[in-house]
Amino acid sequence: MYFTRMVKGWKIVKNNCDNEIKFLVDKLLRIPVIENCECISSEGNEFRLLIQYNYGTEKTIRVVVYETVTPMTLKKAAIAMKEIAKGRYSMIMAPYISEKSEQVCIENGIGYADFSGNILLSVGTMYISEKGNPNKYAKKKETANIFYASSTKTLRILRKMLEDTDRVWRIKDLATEAGCSIGMVSRVKERLCEQLWAEMTSEGLKLIDPRGLLDAWSQEYSRSTIKMVPCYTLESLPKFEKRIKELYDKHGIESCLTGLAGGSRYAPVVRYNRVHVLVRNKDVEEFITHSGCKRVESGANIMLVEAQADQMNGIRNINGDLVASPVQIFLDCTKIKGRGAEMAEAVFEKEIRK
């Protein structure tokens, strides 16, 4: 089997696992308790290593090499590997093993190593763990694409599913309610299932790991460029917050509370001295004019967050205050230093996971 892979900047066409063998053997020989380690067989994308400890014990490791893996394909592979392992320790190697894929390995009792520097190996008295190294082989077409801020249709699908994490969706129904094509929903479904965030059942598509989905989304969201306008008001913050609904009723200005201020309407777990307001990008200047707040370069107690249309979906009226959806508040709180993560967690537990 011939295939092409990028390893340490070189393009290598190969029909064996020479580089993987050398990488793993070199890694293991650095461990003091190991006296010798050598490859005893290699065929296709699989090889076996014999490990000899300095106290006389020997262990055999079966290693299967993949060009690329997703949590879904890895889960299937892990099950198959356990069935044929016959008590022998098994591990997989790939250019990159994500945190989600790592959990699949742990749950199935297999090890892993990747060329991005991550490794987990637990055999006999030997335990090696190194993780957190970024993907050196990331491609733009990978999963993160479903979170791009410009992919408004994709994000509508995710927001719709997260509105009710217990609901099982027919693809056609999800497409209708999200205002997207069936083809678009099918592509998102494939991505969600690949990462084990959702699964297809006999009844339809169901989220099985909404927190994992939101965590991945928030990581991409935190890296995105979101324009914020720092402002200051002399009014008390509670009085200013009441202005938001007044501005909508009188002038049609689309805005709502988000961040800690919005989150406190769902789960009052932290105090805040700065109000984050989600404002439709076309309404920002009008909001400043009619609210009476002033732009400032420092000392802001109001932060206007310029929003796209999909971010305004799911606004709720809570005791007379317009508040962003729980999903939007979760995302916005993850960008707030200090106690933002605590608020995001509280909103998730109370309003999203339910």
mmCIF file of C-alpha atoms in Angstrom:
data_model
loop_
_atom_site.group_PDB
_atom_site.id
_atom_site.type_symbol
_atom_site.label_atom_id
_atom_site.label_comp_id
_atom_site.label_asym_id
_atom_site.label_seq_id
_atom_site.Cartn_x
_atom_site.Cartn_y
_atom_site.Cartn_z
ATOM 1 C CA MET A 1 0.000 0.000 0.000
ATOM 2 C CA TYR A 2 1.589 3.279 -1.104
ATOM 3 C CA PHE A 3 0.648 6.605 0.387
ATOM 4 C CA THR A 4 2.115 10.082 0.821
ATOM 5 C CA ARG A 5 2.636 11.793 4.149
ATOM 6 C CA MET A 6 4.376 14.949 5.377
ATOM 7 C CA VAL A 7 6.882 14.101 8.119
ATOM 8 C CA LYS A 8 9.131 16.785 9.624
ATOM 9 C CA GLY A 9 8.790 18.927 6.533
ATOM 10 C CA TRP A 10 9.715 16.194 4.041
ATOM 11 C CA LYS A 11 7.378 14.621 1.549
ATOM 12 C CA ILE A 12 7.898 10.871 1.739
ATOM 13 C CA VAL A 13 6.375 8.229 -0.513
ATOM 14 C CA LYS A 14 6.596 4.900 1.229
ATOM 15 C CA ASN A 15 5.176 1.410 1.503
ATOM 16 C CA ASN A 16 6.341 0.656 5.055
ATOM 17 C CA CYS A 17 6.525 2.242 8.490
ATOM 18 C CA ASP A 18 10.247 3.017 8.719
ATOM 19 C CA ASN A 19 9.795 6.556 10.042
ATOM 20 C CA GLU A 20 7.160 5.540 12.576
ATOM 21 C CA ILE A 21 9.310 2.636 13.782
ATOM 22 C CA LYS A 22 12.380 4.840 14.206
ATOM 23 C CA PHE A 23 10.352 7.570 15.945
ATOM 24 C CA LEU A 24 8.818 5.198 18.487
ATOM 25 C CA VAL A 25 11.939 3.104 19.085
ATOM 26 C CA ASP A 26 14.034 6.232 19.709
ATOM 27 C CA LYS A 27 11.389 7.497 22.120
ATOM 28 C CA LEU A 28 11.275 4.259 24.098
ATOM 29 C CA LEU A 29 15.043 3.750 24.276
ATOM 30 C CA ARG A 30 15.341 7.013 26.229
ATOM 31 C CA ILE A 31 13.522 5.391 29.156
ATOM 32 C CA PRO A 32 16.026 4.036 31.714
ATOM 33 C CA VAL A 33 14.031 0.896 32.524
ATOM 34 C CA ILE A 34 14.105 -0.271 28.875
ATOM 35 C CA GLU A 35 17.243 -2.180 27.889
ATOM 36 C CA ASN A 36 16.351 -2.794 24.253
ATOM 37 C CA CYS A 37 13.520 -2.125 21.792
ATOM 38 C CA GLU A 38 13.341 -3.412 18.239
ATOM 39 C CA CYS A 39 10.875 -4.047 15.453
ATOM 40 C CA ILE A 40 10.176 -7.746 15.042
ATOM 41 C CA SER A 41 7.683 -7.507 12.144
ATOM 42 C CA SER A 42 6.315 -4.903 9.743
ATOM 43 C CA GLU A 43 3.651 -5.263 7.084
ATOM 44 C CA GLY A 44 1.570 -2.604 5.370
ATOM 45 C CA ASN A 45 0.491 -0.020 7.936
ATOM 46 C CA GLU A 46 1.221 -2.216 10.951
ATOM 47 C CA PHE A 47 4.329 -3.227 12.886
ATOM 48 C CA ARG A 48 5.243 -4.932 16.150
ATOM 49 C CA LEU A 49 7.854 -3.899 18.686
ATOM 50 C CA LEU A 50 9.568 -6.130 21.233
ATOM 51 C CA ILE A 51 10.459 -4.275 24.431
ATOM 52 C CA GLN A 52 13.053 -5.799 26.752
ATOM 53 C CA TYR A 53 13.238 -4.396 30.291
ATOM 54 C CA ASN A 54 16.508 -4.319 32.218
ATOM 55 C CA TYR A 55 15.038 -6.691 34.806
ATOM 56 C CA GLY A 56 14.438 -9.463 32.268
ATOM 57 C CA THR A 57 10.770 -9.019 31.319
ATOM 58 C CA GLU A 58 9.654 -8.669 27.680
ATOM 59 C CA LYS A 59 6.555 -7.041 26.194
ATOM 60 C CA THR A 60 5.227 -6.924 22.655
ATOM 61 C CA ILE A 61 3.382 -3.888 21.289
ATOM 62 C CA ARG A 62 1.231 -3.929 18.194
ATOM 63 C CA VAL A 63 1.219 -0.549 16.381
ATOM 64 C CA VAL A 64 -1.179 0.447 13.591
ATOM 65 C CA VAL A 65 -0.366 3.543 11.535
ATOM 66 C CA TYR A 66 -3.023 5.836 10.049
ATOM 67 C CA GLU A 67 -2.670 8.685 7.584
ATOM 68 C CA THR A 68 -5.365 10.543 9.490
ATOM 69 C CA VAL A 69 -7.908 9.744 12.188
ATOM 70 C CA THR A 70 -11.107 11.218 13.554
ATOM 71 C CA PRO A 71 -12.647 10.224 16.898
ATOM 72 C CA MET A 72 -15.338 8.243 15.054
ATOM 73 C CA THR A 73 -12.935 6.252 12.856
ATOM 74 C CA LEU A 74 -10.617 5.768 15.817
ATOM 75 C CA LYS A 75 -13.451 4.383 17.949
ATOM 76 C CA LYS A 76 -14.245 1.806 15.284
ATOM 77 C CA ALA A 77 -10.551 0.966 14.878
ATOM 78 C CA ALA A 78 -10.059 0.613 18.634
ATOM 79 C CA ILE A 79 -12.885 -1.899 18.890
ATOM 80 C CA ALA A 80 -11.419 -3.929 16.023
ATOM 81 C CA MET A 81 -7.908 -3.738 17.512
ATOM 82 C CA LYS A 82 -9.094 -5.064 20.880
ATOM 83 C CA GLU A 83 -10.827 -7.996 19.212
ATOM 84 C CA ILE A 84 -7.634 -9.218 17.518
ATOM 85 C CA ALA A 85 -5.087 -8.095 20.128
ATOM 86 C CA LYS A 86 -5.355 -11.325 22.167
ATOM 87 C CA GLY A 87 -3.916 -9.694 25.269
ATOM 88 C CA ARG A 88 -1.168 -7.851 23.421
ATOM 89 C CA TYR A 89 -0.930 -4.109 24.064
ATOM 90 C CA SER A 90 -1.946 -2.053 21.030
ATOM 91 C CA MET A 91 -1.432 1.545 20.015
ATOM 92 C CA ILE A 92 -2.052 3.764 17.016
ATOM 93 C CA MET A 93 0.142 6.331 15.302
ATOM 94 C CA ALA A 94 -0.939 9.266 13.124
ATOM 95 C CA PRO A 95 0.264 12.773 12.235
ATOM 96 C CA TYR A 96 -1.987 14.165 14.998
ATOM 97 C CA ILE A 97 -4.183 12.805 17.797
ATOM 98 C CA SER A 98 -6.739 15.317 19.091
ATOM 99 C CA GLU A 99 -7.901 15.530 22.718
ATOM 100 C CA LYS A 100 -11.164 13.854 21.740
ATOM 101 C CA SER A 101 -9.274 11.044 20.016
ATOM 102 C CA GLU A 102 -7.081 10.720 23.082
ATOM 103 C CA GLN A 103 -10.183 10.093 25.209
ATOM 104 C CA VAL A 104 -11.277 7.366 22.800
ATOM 105 C CA CYS A 105 -7.879 5.690 23.203
ATOM 106 C CA ILE A 106 -8.038 5.906 26.993
ATOM 107 C CA GLU A 107 -11.585 4.534 27.119
ATOM 108 C CA ASN A 108 -10.543 1.568 24.982
ATOM 109 C CA GLY A 109 -7.232 0.845 26.695
ATOM 110 C CA ILE A 110 -4.945 1.537 23.745
ATOM 111 C CA GLY A 111 -1.961 3.857 23.424
ATOM 112 C CA TYR A 112 -1.096 6.433 20.799
ATOM 113 C CA ALA A 113 1.759 8.518 19.442
ATOM 114 C CA ASP A 114 1.745 11.283 16.843
ATOM 115 C CA PHE A 115 4.321 13.284 14.914
ATOM 116 C CA SER A 116 3.067 16.459 16.593
ATOM 117 C CA GLY A 117 4.733 15.277 19.820
ATOM 118 C CA ASN A 118 1.820 13.738 21.755
ATOM 119 C CA ILE A 119 2.099 10.243 23.187
ATOM 120 C CA LEU A 120 0.372 7.937 25.639
ATOM 121 C CA LEU A 121 1.813 4.533 26.407
ATOM 122 C CA SER A 122 1.000 2.313 29.384
ATOM 123 C CA VAL A 123 2.390 -1.193 29.231
ATOM 124 C CA GLY A 124 3.829 -3.217 32.096
ATOM 125 C CA THR A 125 5.599 -0.887 34.519
ATOM 126 C CA MET A 126 6.108 1.729 31.820
ATOM 127 C CA TYR A 127 3.926 4.814 31.544
ATOM 128 C CA ILE A 128 4.594 7.707 29.146
ATOM 129 C CA SER A 129 2.286 10.683 28.668
ATOM 130 C CA GLU A 130 2.871 13.906 26.774
ATOM 131 C CA LYS A 131 -0.023 15.936 25.423
ATOM 132 C CA GLY A 132 -1.099 19.441 24.496
ATOM 133 C CA ASN A 133 1.167 19.824 21.485
ATOM 134 C CA PRO A 134 -0.682 21.592 18.617
ATOM 135 C CA ASN A 135 -1.476 19.943 15.312
ATOM 136 C CA LYS A 136 1.440 20.484 12.933
ATOM 137 C CA TYR A 137 -0.564 19.029 10.059
ATOM 138 C CA ALA A 138 -3.843 20.961 10.323
ATOM 139 C CA LYS A 139 -5.764 21.520 7.115
ATOM 140 C CA LYS A 140 -8.220 24.345 6.536
ATOM 141 C CA LYS A 141 -10.949 21.940 5.479
ATOM 142 C CA GLU A 142 -11.015 20.193 8.856
ATOM 143 C CA THR A 143 -13.694 20.375 11.532
ATOM 144 C CA ALA A 144 -13.023 23.943 12.669
ATOM 145 C CA ASN A 145 -14.629 25.136 9.428
ATOM 146 C CA ILE A 146 -18.125 24.497 10.786
ATOM 147 C CA PHE A 147 -17.463 27.181 13.396
ATOM 148 C CA TYR A 148 -16.325 29.940 11.028
ATOM 149 C CA ALA A 149 -18.198 33.149 11.843
ATOM 150 C CA SER A 150 -18.877 33.636 8.138
ATOM 151 C CA SER A 151 -20.632 30.246 7.937
ATOM 152 C CA THR A 152 -23.951 31.642 9.169
ATOM 153 C CA LYS A 153 -26.008 28.726 7.858
ATOM 154 C CA THR A 154 -23.753 26.200 9.557
ATOM 155 C CA LEU A 155 -23.899 28.097 12.831
ATOM 156 C CA ARG A 156 -27.699 28.276 12.634
ATOM 157 C CA ILE A 157 -27.756 24.492 12.519
ATOM 158 C CA LEU A 158 -25.561 24.224 15.608
ATOM 159 C CA ARG A 159 -27.580 26.830 17.502
ATOM 160 C CA LYS A 160 -30.842 25.076 16.641
ATOM 161 C CA MET A 161 -29.555 21.719 17.909
ATOM 162 C CA LEU A 162 -28.198 23.263 21.104
ATOM 163 C CA GLU A 163 -31.558 24.870 21.888
ATOM 164 C CA ASP A 164 -32.782 21.422 22.936
ATOM 165 C CA THR A 165 -29.936 18.975 23.460
ATOM 166 C CA ASP A 166 -32.353 16.077 24.083
ATOM 167 C CA ARG A 167 -34.171 16.404 20.777
ATOM 168 C CA VAL A 168 -33.619 13.839 18.041
ATOM 169 C CA TRP A 169 -33.663 15.508 14.621
ATOM 170 C CA ARG A 170 -34.826 14.280 11.283
ATOM 171 C CA ILE A 171 -32.461 15.803 8.727
ATOM 172 C CA LYS A 172 -35.346 17.329 6.785
ATOM 173 C CA ASP A 173 -36.864 18.889 9.917
ATOM 174 C CA LEU A 174 -33.527 20.352 11.007
ATOM 175 C CA ALA A 175 -32.981 21.828 7.556
ATOM 176 C CA THR A 176 -36.437 23.418 7.602
ATOM 177 C CA GLU A 177 -36.122 24.917 11.083
ATOM 178 C CA ALA A 178 -32.570 26.166 10.509
ATOM 179 C CA GLY A 179 -33.445 27.576 7.090
ATOM 180 C CA CYS A 180 -30.759 25.534 5.351
ATOM 181 C CA SER A 181 -30.590 22.957 2.602
ATOM 182 C CA ILE A 182 -30.686 19.240 3.375
ATOM 183 C CA GLY A 183 -27.228 18.980 1.821
ATOM 184 C CA MET A 184 -25.848 21.558 4.254
ATOM 185 C CA VAL A 185 -27.342 19.751 7.250
ATOM 186 C CA SER A 186 -25.935 16.447 5.977
ATOM 187 C CA ARG A 187 -22.433 17.912 5.769
ATOM 188 C CA VAL A 188 -22.694 19.292 9.308
ATOM 189 C CA LYS A 189 -24.038 15.929 10.486
ATOM 190 C CA GLU A 190 -20.936 14.200 9.098
ATOM 191 C CA ARG A 191 -18.635 16.596 10.953
ATOM 192 C CA LEU A 192 -20.555 16.218 14.211
ATOM 193 C CA CYS A 193 -20.520 12.436 14.012
ATOM 194 C CA GLU A 194 -16.826 12.321 13.049
ATOM 195 C CA GLN A 195 -15.972 14.110 16.298
ATOM 196 C CA LEU A 196 -18.446 12.032 18.358
ATOM 197 C CA TRP A 197 -20.427 15.140 19.270
ATOM 198 C CA ALA A 198 -23.533 13.562 17.732
ATOM 199 C CA GLU A 199 -24.704 10.226 16.420
ATOM 200 C CA MET A 200 -27.243 8.980 13.931
ATOM 201 C CA THR A 201 -29.851 6.741 15.496
ATOM 202 C CA SER A 202 -32.821 4.984 13.945
ATOM 203 C CA GLU A 203 -34.890 8.042 14.892
ATOM 204 C CA GLY A 204 -32.481 10.685 13.609
ATOM 205 C CA LEU A 205 -29.547 12.899 14.579
ATOM 206 C CA LYS A 206 -28.907 13.416 18.302
ATOM 207 C CA LEU A 207 -26.264 15.351 20.218
ATOM 208 C CA ILE A 208 -24.326 13.070 22.573
ATOM 209 C CA ASP A 209 -21.616 15.503 23.670
ATOM 210 C CA PRO A 210 -22.988 19.070 23.613
ATOM 211 C CA ARG A 211 -20.259 20.262 25.989
ATOM 212 C CA GLY A 212 -17.528 18.936 23.718
ATOM 213 C CA LEU A 213 -19.170 20.693 20.786
ATOM 214 C CA LEU A 214 -19.422 23.991 22.679
ATOM 215 C CA ASP A 215 -15.858 23.771 23.965
ATOM 216 C CA ALA A 216 -14.529 23.294 20.437
ATOM 217 C CA TRP A 217 -16.750 26.117 19.164
ATOM 218 C CA SER A 218 -15.629 28.459 21.955
ATOM 219 C CA GLN A 219 -11.966 27.784 21.144
ATOM 220 C CA GLU A 220 -12.548 28.837 17.555
ATOM 221 C CA TYR A 221 -14.751 31.743 18.695
ATOM 222 C CA SER A 222 -12.041 33.027 21.053
ATOM 223 C CA ARG A 223 -9.613 33.179 18.129
ATOM 224 C CA SER A 224 -12.029 35.058 15.901
ATOM 225 C CA THR A 225 -11.916 38.816 15.478
ATOM 226 C CA ILE A 226 -14.948 40.308 17.195
ATOM 227 C CA LYS A 227 -15.196 44.063 17.210
ATOM 228 C CA MET A 228 -15.982 45.615 20.573
ATOM 229 C CA VAL A 229 -16.672 49.286 21.217
ATOM 230 C CA PRO A 230 -15.678 50.434 24.743
ATOM 231 C CA CYS A 231 -18.081 53.023 26.166
ATOM 232 C CA TYR A 232 -18.892 54.751 29.435
ATOM 233 C CA THR A 233 -22.149 55.774 31.073
ATOM 234 C CA LEU A 234 -22.745 57.939 34.131
ATOM 235 C CA GLU A 235 -25.986 56.079 34.839
ATOM 236 C CA SER A 236 -26.093 53.188 37.243
ATOM 237 C CA LEU A 237 -25.618 49.914 35.402
ATOM 238 C CA PRO A 238 -29.082 48.552 36.308
ATOM 239 C CA LYS A 239 -30.706 51.706 34.903
ATOM 240 C CA PHE A 240 -28.605 51.503 31.741
ATOM 241 C CA GLU A 241 -29.550 47.839 31.277
ATOM 242 C CA LYS A 242 -33.245 48.803 31.295
ATOM 243 C CA ARG A 243 -32.573 51.154 28.389
ATOM 244 C CA ILE A 244 -31.881 48.240 26.069
ATOM 245 C CA LYS A 245 -35.522 47.210 25.743
ATOM 246 C CA GLU A 246 -36.595 50.864 25.551
ATOM 247 C CA LEU A 247 -34.265 51.402 22.595
ATOM 248 C CA TYR A 248 -35.808 48.451 20.800
ATOM 249 C CA ASP A 249 -39.385 49.518 21.548
ATOM 250 C CA LYS A 250 -38.850 53.171 20.553
ATOM 251 C CA HIS A 251 -36.226 52.952 17.808
ATOM 252 C CA GLY A 252 -36.107 49.316 16.714
ATOM 253 C CA ILE A 253 -32.454 49.028 17.757
ATOM 254 C CA GLU A 254 -31.526 45.340 18.027
ATOM 255 C CA SER A 255 -29.468 44.697 21.156
ATOM 256 C CA CYS A 256 -29.433 42.489 24.239
ATOM 257 C CA LEU A 257 -27.399 41.700 27.334
ATOM 258 C CA THR A 258 -24.602 39.180 26.999
ATOM 259 C CA GLY A 259 -21.445 38.236 28.908
ATOM 260 C CA LEU A 260 -21.651 38.331 32.712
ATOM 261 C CA ALA A 261 -24.604 40.726 32.676
ATOM 262 C CA GLY A 262 -26.615 38.422 30.426
ATOM 263 C CA GLY A 263 -25.450 35.267 32.152
ATOM 264 C CA SER A 264 -26.559 36.582 35.549
ATOM 265 C CA ARG A 265 -30.157 36.573 34.258
ATOM 266 C CA TYR A 266 -29.882 32.804 33.789
ATOM 267 C CA ALA A 267 -27.534 31.937 36.649
ATOM 268 C CA PRO A 268 -26.606 34.739 39.103
ATOM 269 C CA VAL A 269 -23.313 33.245 40.263
ATOM 270 C CA VAL A 270 -20.907 36.192 39.847
ATOM 271 C CA ARG A 271 -20.937 39.957 40.340
ATOM 272 C CA TYR A 272 -19.958 42.283 37.518
ATOM 273 C CA ASN A 273 -19.020 45.940 37.086
ATOM 274 C CA ARG A 274 -19.017 46.045 33.297
ATOM 275 C CA VAL A 275 -22.004 45.406 31.040
ATOM 276 C CA HIS A 276 -21.543 43.622 27.726
ATOM 277 C CA VAL A 277 -24.240 44.467 25.192
ATOM 278 C CA LEU A 278 -24.679 42.517 21.981
ATOM 279 C CA VAL A 279 -25.671 45.029 19.290
ATOM 280 C CA ARG A 280 -26.540 44.261 15.686
ATOM 281 C CA ASN A 281 -23.581 45.697 13.747
ATOM 282 C CA LYS A 282 -25.778 47.999 11.659
ATOM 283 C CA ASP A 283 -27.245 49.531 14.832
ATOM 284 C CA VAL A 284 -24.084 50.332 16.815
ATOM 285 C CA GLU A 285 -23.903 54.052 16.042
ATOM 286 C CA GLU A 286 -27.621 54.518 16.610
ATOM 287 C CA PHE A 287 -27.338 52.642 19.917
ATOM 288 C CA ILE A 288 -24.601 55.014 21.120
ATOM 289 C CA THR A 289 -26.603 58.066 20.068
ATOM 290 C CA HIS A 290 -29.844 57.081 21.779
ATOM 291 C CA SER A 291 -28.419 55.366 24.859
ATOM 292 C CA GLY A 292 -26.351 58.359 25.885
ATOM 293 C CA CYS A 293 -23.150 56.372 26.458
ATOM 294 C CA LYS A 294 -19.842 57.739 25.164
ATOM 295 C CA ARG A 295 -16.956 56.070 23.400
ATOM 296 C CA VAL A 296 -13.840 55.917 25.571
ATOM 297 C CA GLU A 297 -10.318 54.576 25.219
ATOM 298 C CA SER A 298 -10.022 53.485 28.850
ATOM 299 C CA GLY A 299 -12.191 53.038 31.938
ATOM 300 C CA ALA A 300 -15.139 51.575 30.013
ATOM 301 C CA ASN A 301 -18.081 50.203 31.984
ATOM 302 C CA ILE A 302 -20.051 49.328 28.839
ATOM 303 C CA MET A 303 -18.750 47.068 26.059
ATOM 304 C CA LEU A 304 -20.724 47.005 22.836
ATOM 305 C CA VAL A 305 -20.182 43.728 21.002
ATOM 306 C CA GLU A 306 -20.904 44.051 17.278
ATOM 307 C CA ALA A 307 -23.034 41.070 16.290
ATOM 308 C CA GLN A 308 -23.972 39.274 13.107
ATOM 309 C CA ALA A 309 -27.593 38.317 12.470
ATOM 310 C CA ASP A 310 -27.262 34.715 13.703
ATOM 311 C CA GLN A 311 -25.852 35.864 17.039
ATOM 312 C CA MET A 312 -29.098 37.717 17.727
ATOM 313 C CA ASN A 313 -31.190 34.564 17.366
ATOM 314 C CA GLY A 314 -32.902 33.226 20.465
ATOM 315 C CA ILE A 315 -33.094 36.514 22.409
ATOM 316 C CA ARG A 316 -35.218 36.132 25.539
ATOM 317 C CA ASN A 317 -37.178 38.619 27.628
ATOM 318 C CA ILE A 318 -36.308 37.880 31.253
ATOM 319 C CA ASN A 319 -38.098 40.123 33.755
ATOM 320 C CA GLY A 320 -38.183 42.958 31.242
ATOM 321 C CA ASP A 321 -34.533 42.607 30.136
ATOM 322 C CA LEU A 322 -33.572 41.468 26.648
ATOM 323 C CA VAL A 323 -30.977 38.712 27.040
ATOM 324 C CA ALA A 324 -28.909 36.795 24.474
ATOM 325 C CA SER A 325 -29.447 33.056 24.042
ATOM 326 C CA PRO A 326 -27.636 30.723 26.468
ATOM 327 C CA VAL A 327 -25.397 29.486 23.648
ATOM 328 C CA GLN A 328 -24.343 33.027 22.718
ATOM 329 C CA ILE A 329 -23.693 33.920 26.350
ATOM 330 C CA PHE A 330 -21.593 30.763 26.777
ATOM 331 C CA LEU A 331 -19.451 31.793 23.797
ATOM 332 C CA ASP A 332 -19.130 35.417 24.910
ATOM 333 C CA CYS A 333 -18.265 34.504 28.494
ATOM 334 C CA THR A 334 -15.382 32.295 27.359
ATOM 335 C CA LYS A 335 -13.742 35.452 25.967
ATOM 336 C CA ILE A 336 -14.026 37.296 29.295
ATOM 337 C CA LYS A 337 -11.030 36.986 31.584
ATOM 338 C CA GLY A 338 -11.480 36.333 35.268
ATOM 339 C CA ARG A 339 -14.808 34.702 36.090
ATOM 340 C CA GLY A 340 -16.114 34.382 32.552
ATOM 341 C CA ALA A 341 -15.411 30.635 32.496
ATOM 342 C CA GLU A 342 -17.357 30.196 35.738
ATOM 343 C CA MET A 343 -20.359 31.970 34.288
ATOM 344 C CA ALA A 344 -20.150 29.962 31.068
ATOM 345 C CA GLU A 345 -20.156 26.737 33.101
ATOM 346 C CA ALA A 346 -23.173 27.844 35.141
ATOM 347 C CA VAL A 347 -25.177 28.810 32.051
ATOM 348 C CA PHE A 348 -24.317 25.506 30.385
ATOM 349 C CA GLU A 349 -25.448 23.452 33.386
ATOM 350 C CA LYS A 350 -28.688 25.368 33.926
ATOM 351 C CA GLU A 351 -29.839 26.234 30.413
ATOM 352 C CA ILE A 352 -28.102 24.057 27.824
ATOM 353 C CA ARG A 353 -27.518 20.658 29.361
ATOM 354 C CA LYS A 354 -30.718 20.859 31.494
#
